[in-house]
Amino acid sequence: MNAPQPLVDIIAGARPNFMKIAPIIHAIQARQAQGSRLRFRLVHTGQHYDERMSGDFFTQLGIPLPDVNLEVGSGTQAEQTASILVRYEKLLLDARSDLCLVVGDVTSTMACAIAAQKLGVPVAHVEAGIRSGDWRMPEEINRMVTDSITNWFFTTSEVANNNLRRTGVPDDRIFFVGNTMIDTLLANLDRLRPPAFWADAGLQPGGYFVMTLHRPANVDDLSGFSRLLKAVGEAVRGVPVVFPVHPRTAKTLASLPDKPAGLLLVDPQPYLEFNHLVRHAKGVITDSGGVTEETTVLGVPCVTLRDSTERPETVTVGTNELIGTDPAALKPALDKLFAGQWKKGAIPEKWDGHTGARIAEELDRLLAG
Ligand code: UD1
């Protein structure tokens, strides 16, 4: 009889998923070359579909083309969840897998976990256990729902492990493996490259800020967003701010009566260009979670416009500081940065570039015996 060849569905749907799946795929491929019988099927839900939000990342990070694209596209939270549920369930009914591996906290993560677990397909969650405590963020709901129906938890921190233990998850289902997003960053450090506008804009290392904003709380309300941009303009002392504009943010920006001065508005950047910008920035202003992990590892000061974070180690160990969503807090934070008083930070435990390999090894042990 032939030995079993367990099939893992690797789910990706939105931009922050792509850098998290790349090292897992590469580690499985490396094990296959050594004789592992583990197979994977790459399922793209189609939540993000623009080249700049999706395709560019596959090309730059050497991710194979998806085996399946569910093509759900844009919609409300409920519409996207519903479409993914229906379409992924159909895929599993037509061709069942042995494990559904989801990463991060986007709508695709939660929806695929639900579809799989309801059909008795076990779920593994990479980046499990992190919590902001803020139920206004769709990502927090996605994390809680996903973790409540996950079989195997791959975690980035001891804080995440403890969050899971508190909800009754036994230790033998928690695997503290580190951070796959950091695997991707470290693997690509030597490939980072300036974007085409770098020279034309006269950018110099240490001579500009990078800003990313896309949380509904910061960008959906026109007057609030306008006040925020004005506060940024006043706090940066004439230093240019490179602002890659997320599609959600672009909609609000298009309705602003005056375009803010001092901001270099650019399209969403591909991975290698974006992280080149971050690596050489004087500082980063953001409301993203993932970016705070990258700035921590790159040692770049990071000002986060949020009240809470699901990644507390970026603050307690790294270079990140939470200043809340009141634009008035920007100036004192940047004054500290200009005065050279920003904390130096260190790198959290196991954020060492080997997380994908640890995950693939566990998957092999769990599934292929
Ligand atoms: C999603 C994730 C968020 C992540 C972010 C990164 C959820 C709940 N949120 O938020 O955690 O940080 O991605 O980008 O899953 N759009 C395009 N082109 C695309 C994709 C989206 O134009 O390729 C537009 C949509 O039409 C929509 C807006 O961008 O108007 C928001 O997209 P959506 O997928 O709903 O959520 P994000 O805000 O991107």
Short mmCIF file of C-alpha atoms and ligand atoms in Angstrom, two decimals:
data_model
loop_
_atom_site.label_atom_id
_atom_site.label_comp_id
_atom_site.label_asym_id
_atom_site.label_seq_id
_atom_site.Cartn_x
_atom_site.Cartn_y
_atom_site.Cartn_z
CA MET A 1 0.00 0.00 0.00
CA ASN A 2 1.21 3.53 -0.79
CA ALA A 3 2.09 5.76 2.17
CA PRO A 4 -0.45 8.54 2.75
CA GLN A 5 0.30 11.98 1.31
CA PRO A 6 -1.52 14.41 3.58
CA LEU A 7 -2.86 17.52 1.84
CA VAL A 8 -2.70 20.89 3.60
CA ASP A 9 -4.79 23.78 2.32
CA ILE A 10 -2.80 26.99 2.75
CA ILE A 11 -5.22 29.91 2.79
CA ALA A 12 -4.36 33.44 1.73
CA GLY A 13 -6.73 36.27 1.01
CA ALA A 14 -5.41 39.71 1.79
CA ARG A 15 -2.09 41.52 1.54
CA PRO A 16 -0.75 40.83 5.03
CA ASN A 17 -1.29 37.09 4.50
CA PHE A 18 1.11 36.81 1.61
CA MET A 19 4.34 37.50 3.52
CA LYS A 20 3.17 35.05 6.19
CA ILE A 21 2.54 32.08 3.87
CA ALA A 22 5.71 32.46 1.76
CA PRO A 23 8.16 30.96 4.29
CA ILE A 24 5.76 28.14 5.20
CA ILE A 25 5.44 27.17 1.53
CA HIS A 26 9.19 27.36 1.01
CA ALA A 27 9.82 25.23 4.10
CA ILE A 28 7.31 22.58 2.96
CA GLN A 29 8.93 22.55 -0.48
CA ALA A 30 12.36 22.12 1.14
CA ARG A 31 11.07 19.16 3.16
CA GLN A 32 9.44 17.65 0.06
CA ALA A 33 12.85 17.75 -1.63
CA GLN A 34 14.13 15.74 1.36
CA GLY A 35 11.39 13.13 0.97
CA SER A 36 8.51 14.55 3.04
CA ARG A 37 5.11 13.31 1.84
CA LEU A 38 3.31 16.48 2.87
CA ARG A 39 1.49 18.18 -0.01
CA PHE A 40 -0.16 21.58 -0.10
CA ARG A 41 -2.91 23.27 -2.08
CA LEU A 42 -2.68 27.06 -2.18
CA VAL A 43 -6.12 28.63 -1.93
CA HIS A 44 -6.43 32.38 -2.63
CA THR A 45 -9.83 33.65 -1.57
CA GLY A 46 -9.59 36.73 -3.81
CA GLN A 47 -10.34 39.15 -0.92
CA HIS A 48 -7.53 41.34 -2.28
CA TYR A 49 -7.33 41.20 -6.05
CA ASP A 50 -5.44 44.28 -7.33
CA GLU A 51 -1.95 43.53 -8.70
CA ARG A 52 -0.58 45.98 -6.16
CA MET A 53 -2.39 44.38 -3.25
CA SER A 54 -1.82 40.77 -4.32
CA GLY A 55 -0.06 39.70 -7.55
CA ASP A 56 3.12 41.74 -6.96
CA PHE A 57 3.64 39.96 -3.64
CA PHE A 58 3.39 36.50 -5.21
CA THR A 59 5.97 37.44 -7.83
CA GLN A 60 8.43 39.15 -5.50
CA LEU A 61 8.23 36.56 -2.72
CA GLY A 62 8.43 33.50 -4.99
CA ILE A 63 5.01 32.21 -3.98
CA PRO A 64 3.63 29.71 -6.52
CA LEU A 65 0.45 30.63 -8.35
CA PRO A 66 -2.62 29.66 -6.32
CA ASP A 67 -4.06 26.23 -7.13
CA VAL A 68 -7.52 27.68 -6.54
CA ASN A 69 -8.83 31.25 -6.55
CA LEU A 70 -12.24 31.67 -4.93
CA GLU A 71 -12.54 35.18 -6.46
CA VAL A 72 -14.76 36.64 -3.75
CA GLY A 73 -13.69 40.26 -4.31
CA SER A 74 -14.84 43.28 -2.32
CA GLY A 75 -17.91 43.58 -0.12
CA THR A 76 -19.03 44.21 3.42
CA GLN A 77 -17.58 42.04 6.19
CA ALA A 78 -20.66 39.82 6.04
CA GLU A 79 -20.70 39.59 2.26
CA GLN A 80 -17.05 38.62 2.10
CA THR A 81 -17.42 36.11 4.95
CA ALA A 82 -20.50 34.56 3.37
CA SER A 83 -18.96 34.24 -0.10
CA ILE A 84 -15.79 32.68 1.25
CA LEU A 85 -17.78 30.23 3.40
CA VAL A 86 -19.89 29.08 0.48
CA ARG A 87 -17.04 28.82 -2.00
CA TYR A 88 -14.47 27.21 0.28
CA GLU A 89 -17.04 24.72 1.57
CA LYS A 90 -17.76 23.73 -2.02
CA LEU A 91 -14.07 23.24 -2.70
CA LEU A 92 -13.75 20.98 0.36
CA LEU A 93 -16.84 19.00 -0.61
CA ASP A 94 -15.47 18.49 -4.11
CA ALA A 95 -11.90 17.80 -3.01
CA ARG A 96 -11.33 17.44 0.72
CA SER A 97 -8.02 18.31 2.35
CA ASP A 98 -6.51 16.95 5.57
CA LEU A 99 -5.82 20.30 7.21
CA CYS A 100 -6.82 23.91 6.70
CA LEU A 101 -3.92 26.22 7.57
CA VAL A 102 -4.90 29.85 8.04
CA VAL A 103 -2.67 32.81 8.89
CA GLY A 104 -3.25 36.16 10.56
CA ASP A 105 -6.57 37.81 11.24
CA VAL A 106 -8.29 38.84 8.02
CA THR A 107 -11.81 37.91 6.99
CA SER A 108 -10.49 35.05 4.83
CA THR A 109 -8.74 33.55 7.89
CA MET A 110 -11.94 33.29 9.91
CA ALA A 111 -14.24 32.26 7.07
CA CYS A 112 -12.06 29.38 5.87
CA ALA A 113 -11.54 28.15 9.43
CA ILE A 114 -15.31 27.98 9.93
CA ALA A 115 -15.98 26.20 6.63
CA ALA A 116 -13.25 23.64 7.31
CA GLN A 117 -14.05 22.87 10.94
CA LYS A 118 -17.76 22.42 10.15
CA LEU A 119 -16.77 19.69 7.70
CA GLY A 120 -14.48 18.08 10.25
CA VAL A 121 -11.29 19.25 8.55
CA PRO A 122 -8.88 20.27 11.34
CA VAL A 123 -7.62 23.85 11.45
CA ALA A 124 -4.13 25.18 12.15
CA HIS A 125 -3.79 28.91 12.87
CA VAL A 126 -0.50 30.72 12.35
CA GLU A 127 -0.21 33.87 14.51
CA ALA A 128 -2.77 32.44 16.94
CA GLY A 129 -3.51 33.85 20.36
CA ILE A 130 -2.82 37.53 19.85
CA ARG A 131 -5.49 39.89 21.19
CA SER A 132 -6.03 43.66 21.15
CA GLY A 133 -9.09 43.45 23.39
CA ASP A 134 -10.80 45.91 21.01
CA TRP A 135 -13.97 44.39 19.56
CA ARG A 136 -14.45 47.39 17.25
CA MET A 137 -11.73 45.95 15.04
CA PRO A 138 -13.00 43.27 12.65
CA GLU A 139 -9.59 41.61 12.99
CA GLU A 140 -10.17 41.02 16.72
CA ILE A 141 -13.44 39.20 16.02
CA ASN A 142 -11.66 37.20 13.32
CA ARG A 143 -8.91 36.20 15.78
CA MET A 144 -11.31 35.18 18.52
CA VAL A 145 -13.59 33.16 16.26
CA THR A 146 -10.68 31.47 14.50
CA ASP A 147 -8.92 30.52 17.73
CA SER A 148 -12.14 29.17 19.22
CA ILE A 149 -12.25 26.48 16.48
CA THR A 150 -8.52 25.89 15.92
CA ASN A 151 -6.89 22.52 16.61
CA TRP A 152 -3.22 23.55 16.40
CA PHE A 153 -1.97 26.98 17.39
CA PHE A 154 1.30 28.37 15.98
CA THR A 155 2.26 31.42 18.01
CA THR A 156 4.58 34.43 17.80
CA SER A 157 5.01 35.23 21.51
CA GLU A 158 4.73 34.06 25.11
CA VAL A 159 1.93 36.62 25.55
CA ALA A 160 -0.06 34.82 22.84
CA ASN A 161 0.63 31.46 24.52
CA ASN A 162 -0.74 32.80 27.80
CA ASN A 163 -3.82 34.28 26.11
CA LEU A 164 -4.58 30.84 24.72
CA ARG A 165 -3.91 29.04 28.02
CA ARG A 166 -6.34 31.42 29.72
CA THR A 167 -9.08 30.27 27.35
CA GLY A 168 -8.34 26.64 28.23
CA VAL A 169 -6.17 25.60 25.30
CA PRO A 170 -3.88 22.79 26.49
CA ASP A 171 -0.12 23.21 26.06
CA ASP A 172 0.20 20.26 23.70
CA ARG A 173 -1.80 22.15 21.06
CA ILE A 174 0.29 25.35 21.31
CA PHE A 175 3.49 25.60 19.27
CA PHE A 176 5.58 28.69 20.02
CA VAL A 177 7.36 28.96 16.69
CA GLY A 178 8.05 32.68 16.14
CA ASN A 179 7.02 35.03 13.40
CA THR A 180 6.72 34.03 9.72
CA MET A 181 6.45 37.66 8.62
CA ILE A 182 9.93 38.18 10.04
CA ASP A 183 11.21 35.10 8.17
CA THR A 184 10.18 36.88 4.99
CA LEU A 185 11.78 40.16 6.04
CA LEU A 186 15.11 38.55 6.97
CA ALA A 187 15.14 36.38 3.83
CA ASN A 188 14.64 39.46 1.65
CA LEU A 189 16.84 42.04 3.42
CA ASP A 190 19.50 41.91 0.71
CA ARG A 191 16.90 42.17 -2.05
CA LEU A 192 15.16 45.32 -0.77
CA ARG A 193 15.31 48.04 -3.40
CA PRO A 194 14.26 51.67 -3.73
CA PRO A 195 11.03 52.43 -5.54
CA ALA A 196 11.19 54.18 -8.92
CA PHE A 197 10.28 57.56 -7.36
CA TRP A 198 13.19 57.45 -4.84
CA ALA A 199 15.66 59.55 -6.86
CA ASP A 200 13.10 61.95 -8.36
CA ALA A 201 11.73 62.69 -4.91
CA GLY A 202 15.27 63.31 -3.64
CA LEU A 203 14.87 60.81 -0.80
CA GLN A 204 17.91 60.16 1.40
CA PRO A 205 18.35 57.52 4.10
CA GLY A 206 17.11 58.98 7.37
CA GLY A 207 15.64 61.99 5.55
CA TYR A 208 11.95 61.09 5.32
CA PHE A 209 9.07 59.45 7.17
CA VAL A 210 6.88 56.60 5.94
CA MET A 211 3.19 56.64 6.80
CA THR A 212 0.51 53.96 6.33
CA LEU A 213 -3.10 54.44 7.38
CA HIS A 214 -6.03 52.20 6.58
CA ARG A 215 -8.03 51.47 9.73
CA PRO A 216 -11.64 52.57 9.38
CA ALA A 217 -11.31 54.51 12.70
CA ASN A 218 -8.57 56.68 11.19
CA VAL A 219 -9.52 57.02 7.54
CA ASP A 220 -13.26 56.58 6.99
CA ASP A 221 -14.40 59.88 8.53
CA LEU A 222 -13.55 62.84 6.30
CA SER A 223 -13.08 65.54 8.93
CA GLY A 224 -11.17 63.27 11.32
CA PHE A 225 -8.88 62.10 8.55
CA SER A 226 -8.31 65.68 7.43
CA ARG A 227 -7.34 66.74 11.00
CA LEU A 228 -4.99 63.78 11.24
CA LEU A 229 -3.17 64.69 8.02
CA LYS A 230 -2.89 68.31 9.13
CA ALA A 231 -1.38 67.20 12.45
CA VAL A 232 1.13 65.01 10.59
CA GLY A 233 2.10 67.97 8.40
CA GLU A 234 2.70 70.13 11.50
CA ALA A 235 4.65 67.51 13.44
CA VAL A 236 7.20 66.45 10.81
CA ARG A 237 9.05 69.81 10.61
CA GLY A 238 9.16 69.88 6.81
CA VAL A 239 10.65 66.37 6.50
CA PRO A 240 8.91 64.62 3.58
CA VAL A 241 6.36 61.90 4.37
CA VAL A 242 6.06 59.03 1.90
CA PHE A 243 2.46 57.86 2.06
CA PRO A 244 1.55 54.69 0.12
CA VAL A 245 -2.21 54.96 -0.07
CA HIS A 246 -4.36 51.88 0.62
CA PRO A 247 -7.49 51.61 -1.60
CA ARG A 248 -9.76 52.26 1.40
CA THR A 249 -7.80 55.40 2.28
CA ALA A 250 -7.77 56.54 -1.35
CA LYS A 251 -11.53 56.83 -1.31
CA THR A 252 -11.51 59.29 1.59
CA LEU A 253 -8.49 61.14 0.23
CA ALA A 254 -10.29 61.71 -3.07
CA SER A 255 -13.06 63.62 -1.24
CA LEU A 256 -10.69 65.94 0.68
CA PRO A 257 -11.10 69.55 -0.49
CA ASP A 258 -7.36 70.41 -0.18
CA LYS A 259 -4.65 67.90 -0.68
CA PRO A 260 -2.24 68.03 2.27
CA ALA A 261 1.16 69.58 1.60
CA GLY A 262 4.38 67.72 2.41
CA LEU A 263 2.90 64.30 1.77
CA LEU A 264 4.30 62.24 -1.08
CA LEU A 265 1.21 60.26 -2.09
CA VAL A 266 2.13 57.02 -3.84
CA ASP A 267 0.33 53.79 -4.77
CA PRO A 268 0.51 50.79 -2.44
CA GLN A 269 4.10 49.60 -2.79
CA PRO A 270 5.32 46.10 -3.58
CA TYR A 271 7.06 44.25 -0.72
CA LEU A 272 10.71 44.94 -1.60
CA GLU A 273 10.16 48.64 -2.23
CA PHE A 274 7.97 49.17 0.83
CA ASN A 275 10.44 47.61 3.21
CA HIS A 276 13.32 49.49 1.62
CA LEU A 277 11.42 52.68 2.42
CA VAL A 278 10.80 51.53 5.99
CA ARG A 279 14.36 50.35 6.60
CA HIS A 280 15.85 53.73 5.70
CA ALA A 281 13.13 55.96 7.16
CA LYS A 282 13.68 58.41 10.00
CA GLY A 283 10.52 56.98 11.47
CA VAL A 284 7.23 55.33 10.59
CA ILE A 285 3.73 56.58 11.38
CA THR A 286 1.16 53.81 11.07
CA ASP A 287 -2.06 52.18 12.20
CA SER A 288 -1.02 48.75 10.92
CA GLY A 289 -0.08 45.82 13.15
CA GLY A 290 2.31 44.02 10.83
CA VAL A 291 4.36 47.13 10.08
CA THR A 292 5.14 47.51 13.81
CA GLU A 293 6.75 44.06 13.74
CA GLU A 294 8.90 44.99 10.75
CA THR A 295 10.02 48.31 12.29
CA THR A 296 10.89 46.43 15.49
CA VAL A 297 13.20 44.07 13.63
CA LEU A 298 14.66 46.85 11.49
CA GLY A 299 15.19 49.07 14.56
CA VAL A 300 13.21 51.96 13.06
CA PRO A 301 11.19 54.24 15.39
CA CYS A 302 7.48 53.58 14.97
CA VAL A 303 4.56 55.75 16.08
CA THR A 304 1.27 53.85 16.10
CA LEU A 305 -2.01 55.74 15.86
CA ARG A 306 -4.02 53.23 17.88
CA ASP A 307 -5.15 52.83 21.49
CA SER A 308 -4.30 49.15 21.74
CA THR A 309 -2.14 46.55 20.09
CA GLU A 310 -2.40 42.81 19.74
CA ARG A 311 1.40 42.81 19.41
CA PRO A 312 2.54 44.19 22.80
CA GLU A 313 6.11 42.95 22.34
CA THR A 314 6.60 45.59 19.63
CA VAL A 315 6.16 48.13 22.45
CA THR A 316 7.73 46.34 25.42
CA VAL A 317 10.70 44.94 23.46
CA GLY A 318 10.67 46.77 20.12
CA THR A 319 10.69 50.33 18.79
CA ASN A 320 6.93 50.88 18.69
CA GLU A 321 4.95 53.38 20.76
CA LEU A 322 1.15 53.63 20.90
CA ILE A 323 -0.03 57.24 20.92
CA GLY A 324 -3.79 56.73 20.49
CA THR A 325 -5.93 58.19 17.71
CA ASP A 326 -5.98 61.83 18.84
CA PRO A 327 -3.88 63.72 16.26
CA ALA A 328 -2.68 66.09 19.03
CA ALA A 329 -0.46 63.28 20.33
CA LEU A 330 1.64 63.25 17.17
CA LYS A 331 3.68 66.36 17.84
CA PRO A 332 5.05 65.38 21.28
CA ALA A 333 5.89 61.91 19.93
CA LEU A 334 7.77 63.27 16.95
CA ASP A 335 9.47 65.93 19.09
CA LYS A 336 10.95 63.08 21.10
CA LEU A 337 12.11 61.40 17.91
CA PHE A 338 13.68 64.61 16.56
CA ALA A 339 15.45 65.04 19.91
CA GLY A 340 17.09 61.63 19.39
CA GLN A 341 15.36 60.20 22.45
CA TRP A 342 13.54 57.29 20.84
CA LYS A 343 14.09 53.88 22.42
CA LYS A 344 16.48 51.55 20.61
CA GLY A 345 14.52 48.32 21.02
CA ALA A 346 15.51 44.68 20.69
CA ILE A 347 14.26 41.65 18.76
CA PRO A 348 11.57 39.44 20.33
CA GLU A 349 12.26 35.79 21.09
CA LYS A 350 12.22 33.40 18.10
CA TRP A 351 11.79 36.18 15.53
CA ASP A 352 14.89 34.69 13.94
CA GLY A 353 14.02 33.72 10.38
CA HIS A 354 13.38 30.02 11.09
CA THR A 355 9.66 30.02 11.89
CA GLY A 356 8.50 28.55 8.56
CA ALA A 357 10.87 25.60 9.05
CA ARG A 358 9.52 25.00 12.59
CA ILE A 359 5.94 25.04 11.30
CA ALA A 360 6.67 22.66 8.41
CA GLU A 361 8.44 20.28 10.79
CA GLU A 362 5.43 20.23 13.14
CA LEU A 363 3.01 19.74 10.24
CA ASP A 364 5.05 16.79 9.04
CA ARG A 365 5.03 15.27 12.54
CA LEU A 366 1.31 15.92 13.07
CA LEU A 367 0.09 14.76 9.67
CA ALA A 368 2.65 12.57 8.01
CA GLY A 369 3.83 10.90 11.21
C1 UD1 B 1 -7.88 44.02 5.06
C2 UD1 B 1 -7.83 43.35 6.42
C3 UD1 B 1 -6.84 44.10 7.31
C4 UD1 B 1 -5.49 44.27 6.65
C5 UD1 B 1 -5.71 44.96 5.32
C6 UD1 B 1 -4.38 45.16 4.61
C7 UD1 B 1 -9.94 42.33 7.13
C8 UD1 B 1 -11.09 42.45 8.05
N1 UD1 B 1 -9.10 43.37 7.10
O1 UD1 B 1 -8.49 45.29 5.24
O2 UD1 B 1 -6.65 43.37 8.51
O3 UD1 B 1 -4.64 45.03 7.46
O4 UD1 B 1 -6.58 44.14 4.54
O5 UD1 B 1 -4.54 45.77 3.40
O6 UD1 B 1 -9.81 41.32 6.46
N2 UD1 B 1 -9.84 46.98 -2.40
C9 UD1 B 1 -9.32 47.26 -3.63
N3 UD1 B 1 -8.46 46.36 -4.18
C10 UD1 B 1 -8.09 45.22 -3.53
C11 UD1 B 1 -8.63 44.97 -2.27
C12 UD1 B 1 -9.49 45.85 -1.71
O7 UD1 B 1 -9.62 48.27 -4.25
O8 UD1 B 1 -7.30 44.45 -4.08
C13 UD1 B 1 -10.77 47.94 -1.78
C14 UD1 B 1 -12.11 47.29 -1.47
O9 UD1 B 1 -12.99 47.44 -2.51
C15 UD1 B 1 -12.57 48.01 -0.23
C16 UD1 B 1 -11.28 48.42 0.45
O10 UD1 B 1 -10.24 48.30 -0.51
O11 UD1 B 1 -13.27 49.16 -0.54
C17 UD1 B 1 -11.02 47.59 1.66
O12 UD1 B 1 -10.77 46.21 1.33
P1 UD1 B 1 -11.13 45.01 2.33
O13 UD1 B 1 -10.64 43.72 1.78
O14 UD1 B 1 -12.57 45.10 2.66
O15 UD1 B 1 -10.38 45.32 3.68
P2 UD1 B 1 -9.05 46.11 4.00
O16 UD1 B 1 -9.40 47.45 4.54
O17 UD1 B 1 -8.10 46.04 2.86
#
